[in-house]
Amino acid sequence: MKSPLLSLPGAVPGEGPDEGVAAHYGDLFREQRALADGTGFVDLSHRGVVTVTGADRLSWLHLLLTQHVSELPPGQATEALILSAHGHIEHALYLVDDGETTWAHVEPDSQGDLIAYLESMKFFYRVDIADRTDAYAVVHLPAGSITEAPEDAVVRETPHGRDLFLPRERLTAFAEASGPPIGVLAYEALRVEAHRPRVGLETDHRTIPHELGWIGSAVHLQKGCYRGQETVARVQNLGKPPRRLVFLHLDGSEVALPSHGAPIRLASEGEEGRQLGFITSSARHHELGPIALALVKRNVPVDADLIADSTAAAQETVVEP
């Protein structure tokens, strides 16, 4: 879905999973500084929007999600995962309930598969599931923003800022009143800085929640059964995940950032050494310079110097080995 805000001055279209919204509006670092200072807004209108209504919505979602949501209070934000039967991450849902409807935004173009799964699990429960992507756009206001949310927007407030579910026909008017617009590259740079994983970038077909630090924030360990719970409990109680998320400070002398999937090796073994992991996300940060997230094997020493392709990388621990 192509955002109307791509017609704003200086807008450069995003690529990959963020196609359809602006990557930036002409000044990446200025936009990052503004976002870090709590000003402006980010157009995330390419993200999928799913709602669940009905008297049983929270108790039913509680059976399917990794998060404890059966008594989720109105207005309280949370996040949750849907796992495969083997405990691998399939979807991440960013949720809020308004007292009548549970709202979630998800990765672009993933709402169809998510809804198909939810529909298959309805059984006799009093729930209705809807794809509201055509009707609602997601807009992000950073932490500290004094911009008021429109009365007809549903607000999901987190420590990182507020996500608005805004009627899509109001998006252009909201942008005119709430600028400056900030591109998704700035939003992504701050996400990487905060070590926040994203499905499709930090995950592959075999990623489990422990590898990304999602235990606690998106996975509740004291709730009842859900698909994939056996794997979660077994790894939590009896073992360690095979991989771990790390934060990387990259060599700033390189012109290009290592791309998603770029191999990680020990610097001491050089570019022909054993692959120990891969880059998941990379960004240019307005203060830290080039940074990245990566998944590496759990037994990689936490103090080891690494290389991503040919770029030197110093690691910080996100998930303990």
Short mmCIF file of N, CA and C in Angstrom, two decimals, residues 99-216:
data_model
loop_
_atom_site.label_atom_id
_atom_site.label_comp_id
_atom_site.label_asym_id
_atom_site.label_seq_id
_atom_site.Cartn_x
_atom_site.Cartn_y
_atom_site.Cartn_z
N GLY A 99 -11.31 -1.63 25.10
CA GLY A 99 -12.48 -1.97 25.88
C GLY A 99 -13.55 -2.69 25.09
N GLU A 100 -13.50 -2.55 23.77
CA GLU A 100 -14.45 -3.24 22.90
C GLU A 100 -13.77 -4.01 21.77
N THR A 101 -12.58 -3.55 21.41
CA THR A 101 -11.85 -4.13 20.27
C THR A 101 -10.38 -4.25 20.64
N THR A 102 -9.79 -5.37 20.26
CA THR A 102 -8.34 -5.52 20.37
C THR A 102 -7.72 -5.16 19.02
N TRP A 103 -6.79 -4.21 19.07
CA TRP A 103 -6.10 -3.72 17.87
C TRP A 103 -4.67 -4.25 17.86
N ALA A 104 -4.19 -4.58 16.68
CA ALA A 104 -2.80 -5.03 16.54
C ALA A 104 -2.23 -4.53 15.23
N HIS A 105 -0.99 -4.06 15.26
CA HIS A 105 -0.30 -3.84 13.99
C HIS A 105 0.82 -4.86 13.87
N VAL A 106 1.06 -5.26 12.62
CA VAL A 106 1.96 -6.36 12.31
C VAL A 106 2.81 -5.98 11.11
N GLU A 107 3.76 -6.84 10.78
CA GLU A 107 4.65 -6.55 9.66
C GLU A 107 3.88 -6.38 8.34
N PRO A 108 4.37 -5.51 7.45
CA PRO A 108 3.68 -5.28 6.18
C PRO A 108 3.41 -6.59 5.43
N ASP A 109 2.20 -6.71 4.92
CA ASP A 109 1.78 -7.84 4.09
C ASP A 109 1.72 -9.18 4.83
N SER A 110 1.84 -9.16 6.16
CA SER A 110 1.75 -10.41 6.91
C SER A 110 0.36 -10.65 7.47
N GLN A 111 -0.53 -9.64 7.37
CA GLN A 111 -1.84 -9.76 8.01
C GLN A 111 -2.70 -10.85 7.39
N GLY A 112 -2.52 -11.13 6.11
CA GLY A 112 -3.31 -12.17 5.47
C GLY A 112 -3.05 -13.55 6.09
N ASP A 113 -1.77 -13.90 6.25
CA ASP A 113 -1.42 -15.19 6.85
C ASP A 113 -1.85 -15.23 8.31
N LEU A 114 -1.69 -14.12 9.01
CA LEU A 114 -2.10 -14.07 10.41
C LEU A 114 -3.60 -14.30 10.54
N ILE A 115 -4.38 -13.61 9.73
CA ILE A 115 -5.84 -13.74 9.82
C ILE A 115 -6.28 -15.15 9.45
N ALA A 116 -5.63 -15.75 8.45
CA ALA A 116 -5.97 -17.12 8.08
C ALA A 116 -5.77 -18.07 9.26
N TYR A 117 -4.68 -17.89 9.99
CA TYR A 117 -4.44 -18.73 11.17
C TYR A 117 -5.49 -18.46 12.25
N LEU A 118 -5.75 -17.18 12.52
CA LEU A 118 -6.73 -16.85 13.56
C LEU A 118 -8.11 -17.40 13.20
N GLU A 119 -8.50 -17.27 11.95
CA GLU A 119 -9.81 -17.79 11.54
C GLU A 119 -9.89 -19.31 11.74
N SER A 120 -8.78 -20.00 11.52
CA SER A 120 -8.78 -21.46 11.67
C SER A 120 -8.91 -21.88 13.12
N MET A 121 -8.71 -20.95 14.05
CA MET A 121 -8.75 -21.28 15.47
C MET A 121 -9.97 -20.70 16.18
N LYS A 122 -10.96 -20.21 15.44
CA LYS A 122 -12.13 -19.59 16.07
C LYS A 122 -13.01 -20.60 16.81
N PHE A 123 -13.27 -21.73 16.21
CA PHE A 123 -14.12 -22.76 16.78
C PHE A 123 -15.45 -22.16 17.25
N PHE A 124 -15.80 -22.33 18.50
CA PHE A 124 -17.09 -21.85 19.01
C PHE A 124 -16.96 -20.51 19.73
N TYR A 125 -15.81 -19.90 19.70
CA TYR A 125 -15.61 -18.65 20.45
C TYR A 125 -16.33 -17.48 19.77
N ARG A 126 -16.81 -16.56 20.60
CA ARG A 126 -17.52 -15.38 20.11
C ARG A 126 -16.51 -14.29 19.78
N VAL A 127 -15.94 -14.40 18.59
CA VAL A 127 -14.94 -13.44 18.13
C VAL A 127 -15.14 -13.17 16.64
N ASP A 128 -14.77 -11.97 16.25
CA ASP A 128 -14.74 -11.60 14.83
C ASP A 128 -13.40 -10.96 14.54
N ILE A 129 -12.78 -11.42 13.48
CA ILE A 129 -11.44 -10.97 13.09
C ILE A 129 -11.56 -10.18 11.80
N ALA A 130 -10.85 -9.06 11.72
CA ALA A 130 -10.97 -8.22 10.52
C ALA A 130 -9.61 -7.65 10.13
N ASP A 131 -9.38 -7.56 8.84
CA ASP A 131 -8.24 -6.85 8.28
C ASP A 131 -8.65 -5.40 8.11
N ARG A 132 -8.07 -4.50 8.90
CA ARG A 132 -8.44 -3.08 8.84
C ARG A 132 -7.36 -2.23 8.18
N THR A 133 -6.46 -2.88 7.46
CA THR A 133 -5.34 -2.16 6.87
C THR A 133 -5.80 -1.11 5.88
N ASP A 134 -6.84 -1.39 5.12
CA ASP A 134 -7.35 -0.41 4.15
C ASP A 134 -7.97 0.80 4.82
N ALA A 135 -8.44 0.63 6.05
CA ALA A 135 -9.18 1.69 6.72
C ALA A 135 -8.33 2.47 7.73
N TYR A 136 -7.26 1.84 8.25
CA TYR A 136 -6.46 2.49 9.30
C TYR A 136 -4.98 2.47 8.96
N ALA A 137 -4.33 3.58 9.23
CA ALA A 137 -2.89 3.72 9.05
C ALA A 137 -2.22 3.83 10.41
N VAL A 138 -1.06 3.21 10.54
CA VAL A 138 -0.28 3.32 11.77
C VAL A 138 0.67 4.51 11.65
N VAL A 139 0.67 5.36 12.67
CA VAL A 139 1.56 6.52 12.75
C VAL A 139 2.27 6.46 14.10
N HIS A 140 3.56 6.73 14.12
CA HIS A 140 4.33 6.68 15.37
C HIS A 140 4.70 8.09 15.81
N LEU A 141 4.39 8.39 17.08
CA LEU A 141 4.84 9.62 17.73
C LEU A 141 5.90 9.24 18.75
N PRO A 142 7.06 9.87 18.73
CA PRO A 142 8.15 9.44 19.63
C PRO A 142 7.87 9.78 21.08
N ALA A 143 8.58 9.12 21.98
CA ALA A 143 8.48 9.42 23.41
C ALA A 143 8.83 10.89 23.63
N GLY A 144 8.02 11.57 24.42
CA GLY A 144 8.23 12.98 24.67
C GLY A 144 7.46 13.90 23.76
N SER A 145 6.82 13.35 22.73
CA SER A 145 6.07 14.18 21.79
C SER A 145 4.87 14.82 22.50
N ILE A 146 4.62 16.10 22.19
CA ILE A 146 3.46 16.80 22.76
C ILE A 146 2.32 16.88 21.75
N THR A 147 2.48 16.23 20.61
CA THR A 147 1.41 16.20 19.62
C THR A 147 0.21 15.45 20.18
N GLU A 148 -0.96 16.04 20.05
CA GLU A 148 -2.18 15.40 20.54
C GLU A 148 -2.71 14.42 19.51
N ALA A 149 -3.12 13.28 19.99
CA ALA A 149 -3.71 12.28 19.10
C ALA A 149 -5.13 12.70 18.75
N PRO A 150 -5.54 12.56 17.48
CA PRO A 150 -6.93 12.86 17.12
C PRO A 150 -7.90 12.01 17.93
N GLU A 151 -9.09 12.55 18.17
CA GLU A 151 -10.08 11.87 19.00
C GLU A 151 -10.50 10.52 18.40
N ASP A 152 -10.46 10.40 17.08
CA ASP A 152 -10.91 9.16 16.45
C ASP A 152 -9.77 8.17 16.22
N ALA A 153 -8.60 8.41 16.82
CA ALA A 153 -7.47 7.49 16.72
C ALA A 153 -7.42 6.60 17.96
N VAL A 154 -7.04 5.36 17.77
CA VAL A 154 -6.77 4.45 18.88
C VAL A 154 -5.28 4.57 19.20
N VAL A 155 -4.96 4.75 20.48
CA VAL A 155 -3.59 5.03 20.89
C VAL A 155 -3.00 3.83 21.62
N ARG A 156 -1.80 3.46 21.20
CA ARG A 156 -1.03 2.42 21.88
C ARG A 156 0.25 3.07 22.41
N GLU A 157 0.31 3.28 23.73
CA GLU A 157 1.42 4.03 24.32
C GLU A 157 2.44 3.08 24.94
N THR A 158 3.72 3.26 24.57
CA THR A 158 4.80 2.43 25.06
C THR A 158 5.94 3.33 25.53
N PRO A 159 6.97 2.78 26.18
CA PRO A 159 8.12 3.61 26.56
C PRO A 159 8.83 4.25 25.38
N HIS A 160 8.64 3.71 24.18
CA HIS A 160 9.31 4.23 22.99
C HIS A 160 8.48 5.29 22.28
N GLY A 161 7.24 5.49 22.70
CA GLY A 161 6.37 6.46 22.05
C GLY A 161 4.97 5.92 21.90
N ARG A 162 4.18 6.64 21.12
CA ARG A 162 2.79 6.25 20.90
C ARG A 162 2.59 5.81 19.45
N ASP A 163 1.94 4.67 19.29
CA ASP A 163 1.49 4.21 17.97
C ASP A 163 0.01 4.57 17.84
N LEU A 164 -0.33 5.28 16.80
CA LEU A 164 -1.71 5.66 16.56
C LEU A 164 -2.29 4.80 15.45
N PHE A 165 -3.48 4.26 15.69
CA PHE A 165 -4.28 3.64 14.62
C PHE A 165 -5.22 4.74 14.13
N LEU A 166 -4.84 5.35 13.02
CA LEU A 166 -5.48 6.57 12.54
C LEU A 166 -6.32 6.25 11.30
N PRO A 167 -7.57 6.71 11.26
CA PRO A 167 -8.34 6.51 10.03
C PRO A 167 -7.53 6.98 8.82
N ARG A 168 -7.42 6.11 7.83
CA ARG A 168 -6.49 6.36 6.73
C ARG A 168 -6.79 7.65 5.97
N GLU A 169 -8.06 8.03 5.89
CA GLU A 169 -8.39 9.26 5.18
C GLU A 169 -7.92 10.51 5.93
N ARG A 170 -7.52 10.32 7.22
CA ARG A 170 -7.04 11.45 8.02
C ARG A 170 -5.53 11.61 7.97
N LEU A 171 -4.83 10.72 7.26
CA LEU A 171 -3.37 10.70 7.32
C LEU A 171 -2.76 11.99 6.79
N THR A 172 -3.22 12.47 5.66
CA THR A 172 -2.64 13.68 5.08
C THR A 172 -2.88 14.89 5.97
N ALA A 173 -4.09 15.03 6.48
CA ALA A 173 -4.40 16.15 7.37
C ALA A 173 -3.57 16.08 8.65
N PHE A 174 -3.39 14.87 9.18
CA PHE A 174 -2.57 14.71 10.38
C PHE A 174 -1.13 15.15 10.10
N ALA A 175 -0.59 14.77 8.94
CA ALA A 175 0.78 15.14 8.59
C ALA A 175 0.93 16.65 8.51
N GLU A 176 -0.05 17.33 7.94
CA GLU A 176 0.02 18.78 7.81
C GLU A 176 0.04 19.46 9.17
N ALA A 177 -0.62 18.86 10.15
CA ALA A 177 -0.74 19.49 11.46
C ALA A 177 0.33 19.04 12.45
N SER A 178 1.08 17.98 12.12
CA SER A 178 1.90 17.33 13.15
C SER A 178 3.35 17.16 12.75
N GLY A 179 3.82 17.87 11.74
CA GLY A 179 5.17 17.69 11.25
C GLY A 179 6.23 18.02 12.29
N PRO A 180 7.50 17.82 11.95
CA PRO A 180 7.98 17.40 10.63
C PRO A 180 7.83 15.89 10.41
N PRO A 181 7.66 15.49 9.15
CA PRO A 181 7.64 14.05 8.86
C PRO A 181 9.04 13.46 8.98
N ILE A 182 9.12 12.26 9.47
CA ILE A 182 10.39 11.57 9.68
C ILE A 182 10.32 10.22 8.99
N GLY A 183 11.36 9.90 8.24
CA GLY A 183 11.35 8.66 7.47
C GLY A 183 11.61 7.43 8.31
N VAL A 184 11.30 6.28 7.71
CA VAL A 184 11.41 5.02 8.44
C VAL A 184 12.87 4.63 8.70
N LEU A 185 13.83 5.17 7.94
CA LEU A 185 15.23 4.87 8.23
C LEU A 185 15.65 5.42 9.59
N ALA A 186 15.16 6.59 9.95
CA ALA A 186 15.46 7.14 11.28
C ALA A 186 14.82 6.28 12.37
N TYR A 187 13.58 5.88 12.15
CA TYR A 187 12.88 5.00 13.09
C TYR A 187 13.64 3.69 13.26
N GLU A 188 14.12 3.13 12.17
CA GLU A 188 14.86 1.87 12.22
C GLU A 188 16.20 2.04 12.93
N ALA A 189 16.88 3.16 12.73
CA ALA A 189 18.15 3.38 13.41
C ALA A 189 17.97 3.40 14.92
N LEU A 190 16.90 4.04 15.39
CA LEU A 190 16.65 4.06 16.83
C LEU A 190 16.18 2.70 17.33
N ARG A 191 15.50 1.94 16.48
CA ARG A 191 15.12 0.58 16.86
C ARG A 191 16.36 -0.29 17.06
N VAL A 192 17.30 -0.20 16.13
CA VAL A 192 18.54 -0.97 16.25
C VAL A 192 19.30 -0.55 17.49
N GLU A 193 19.39 0.76 17.73
CA GLU A 193 20.07 1.26 18.93
C GLU A 193 19.46 0.69 20.21
N ALA A 194 18.13 0.54 20.21
CA ALA A 194 17.42 0.03 21.39
C ALA A 194 17.39 -1.49 21.45
N HIS A 195 18.01 -2.18 20.49
CA HIS A 195 18.10 -3.65 20.47
C HIS A 195 16.73 -4.30 20.34
N ARG A 196 15.82 -3.65 19.63
CA ARG A 196 14.46 -4.18 19.50
C ARG A 196 14.35 -5.02 18.24
N PRO A 197 14.05 -6.31 18.37
CA PRO A 197 13.99 -7.19 17.19
C PRO A 197 12.76 -6.94 16.35
N ARG A 198 12.85 -7.35 15.10
CA ARG A 198 11.75 -7.20 14.15
C ARG A 198 11.62 -8.50 13.36
N VAL A 199 10.40 -9.02 13.29
CA VAL A 199 10.15 -10.24 12.55
C VAL A 199 10.47 -10.03 11.07
N GLY A 200 11.16 -10.98 10.48
CA GLY A 200 11.55 -10.91 9.08
C GLY A 200 12.94 -10.35 8.90
N LEU A 201 13.45 -9.63 9.90
CA LEU A 201 14.82 -9.14 9.85
C LEU A 201 15.67 -9.89 10.87
N GLU A 202 15.28 -9.80 12.14
CA GLU A 202 16.00 -10.55 13.17
C GLU A 202 15.60 -12.02 13.22
N THR A 203 14.60 -12.41 12.47
CA THR A 203 14.15 -13.80 12.50
C THR A 203 14.39 -14.50 11.16
N ASP A 204 14.55 -15.81 11.25
CA ASP A 204 14.48 -16.67 10.08
C ASP A 204 13.54 -17.83 10.41
N HIS A 205 13.55 -18.88 9.62
CA HIS A 205 12.56 -19.95 9.78
C HIS A 205 12.74 -20.75 11.06
N ARG A 206 13.86 -20.58 11.78
CA ARG A 206 14.09 -21.38 12.97
C ARG A 206 14.35 -20.55 14.23
N THR A 207 14.05 -19.27 14.20
CA THR A 207 14.29 -18.41 15.35
C THR A 207 13.30 -18.71 16.47
N ILE A 208 13.81 -18.83 17.70
CA ILE A 208 12.96 -18.98 18.87
C ILE A 208 13.08 -17.71 19.72
N PRO A 209 12.09 -17.43 20.56
CA PRO A 209 12.06 -16.13 21.27
C PRO A 209 13.28 -15.87 22.14
N HIS A 210 13.86 -16.91 22.75
CA HIS A 210 15.00 -16.72 23.65
C HIS A 210 16.19 -16.09 22.94
N GLU A 211 16.34 -16.37 21.66
CA GLU A 211 17.51 -15.87 20.92
C GLU A 211 17.49 -14.36 20.78
N LEU A 212 16.30 -13.76 20.84
CA LEU A 212 16.16 -12.33 20.57
C LEU A 212 15.86 -11.50 21.81
N GLY A 213 15.80 -12.14 22.97
CA GLY A 213 15.49 -11.40 24.18
C GLY A 213 14.02 -11.07 24.32
N TRP A 214 13.14 -11.85 23.69
CA TRP A 214 11.71 -11.59 23.74
C TRP A 214 11.04 -12.26 24.95
N ILE A 215 11.80 -13.00 25.75
CA ILE A 215 11.24 -13.59 26.96
C ILE A 215 10.95 -12.46 27.95
N GLY A 216 9.73 -12.40 28.42
CA GLY A 216 9.34 -11.34 29.34
C GLY A 216 8.58 -10.24 28.65
#
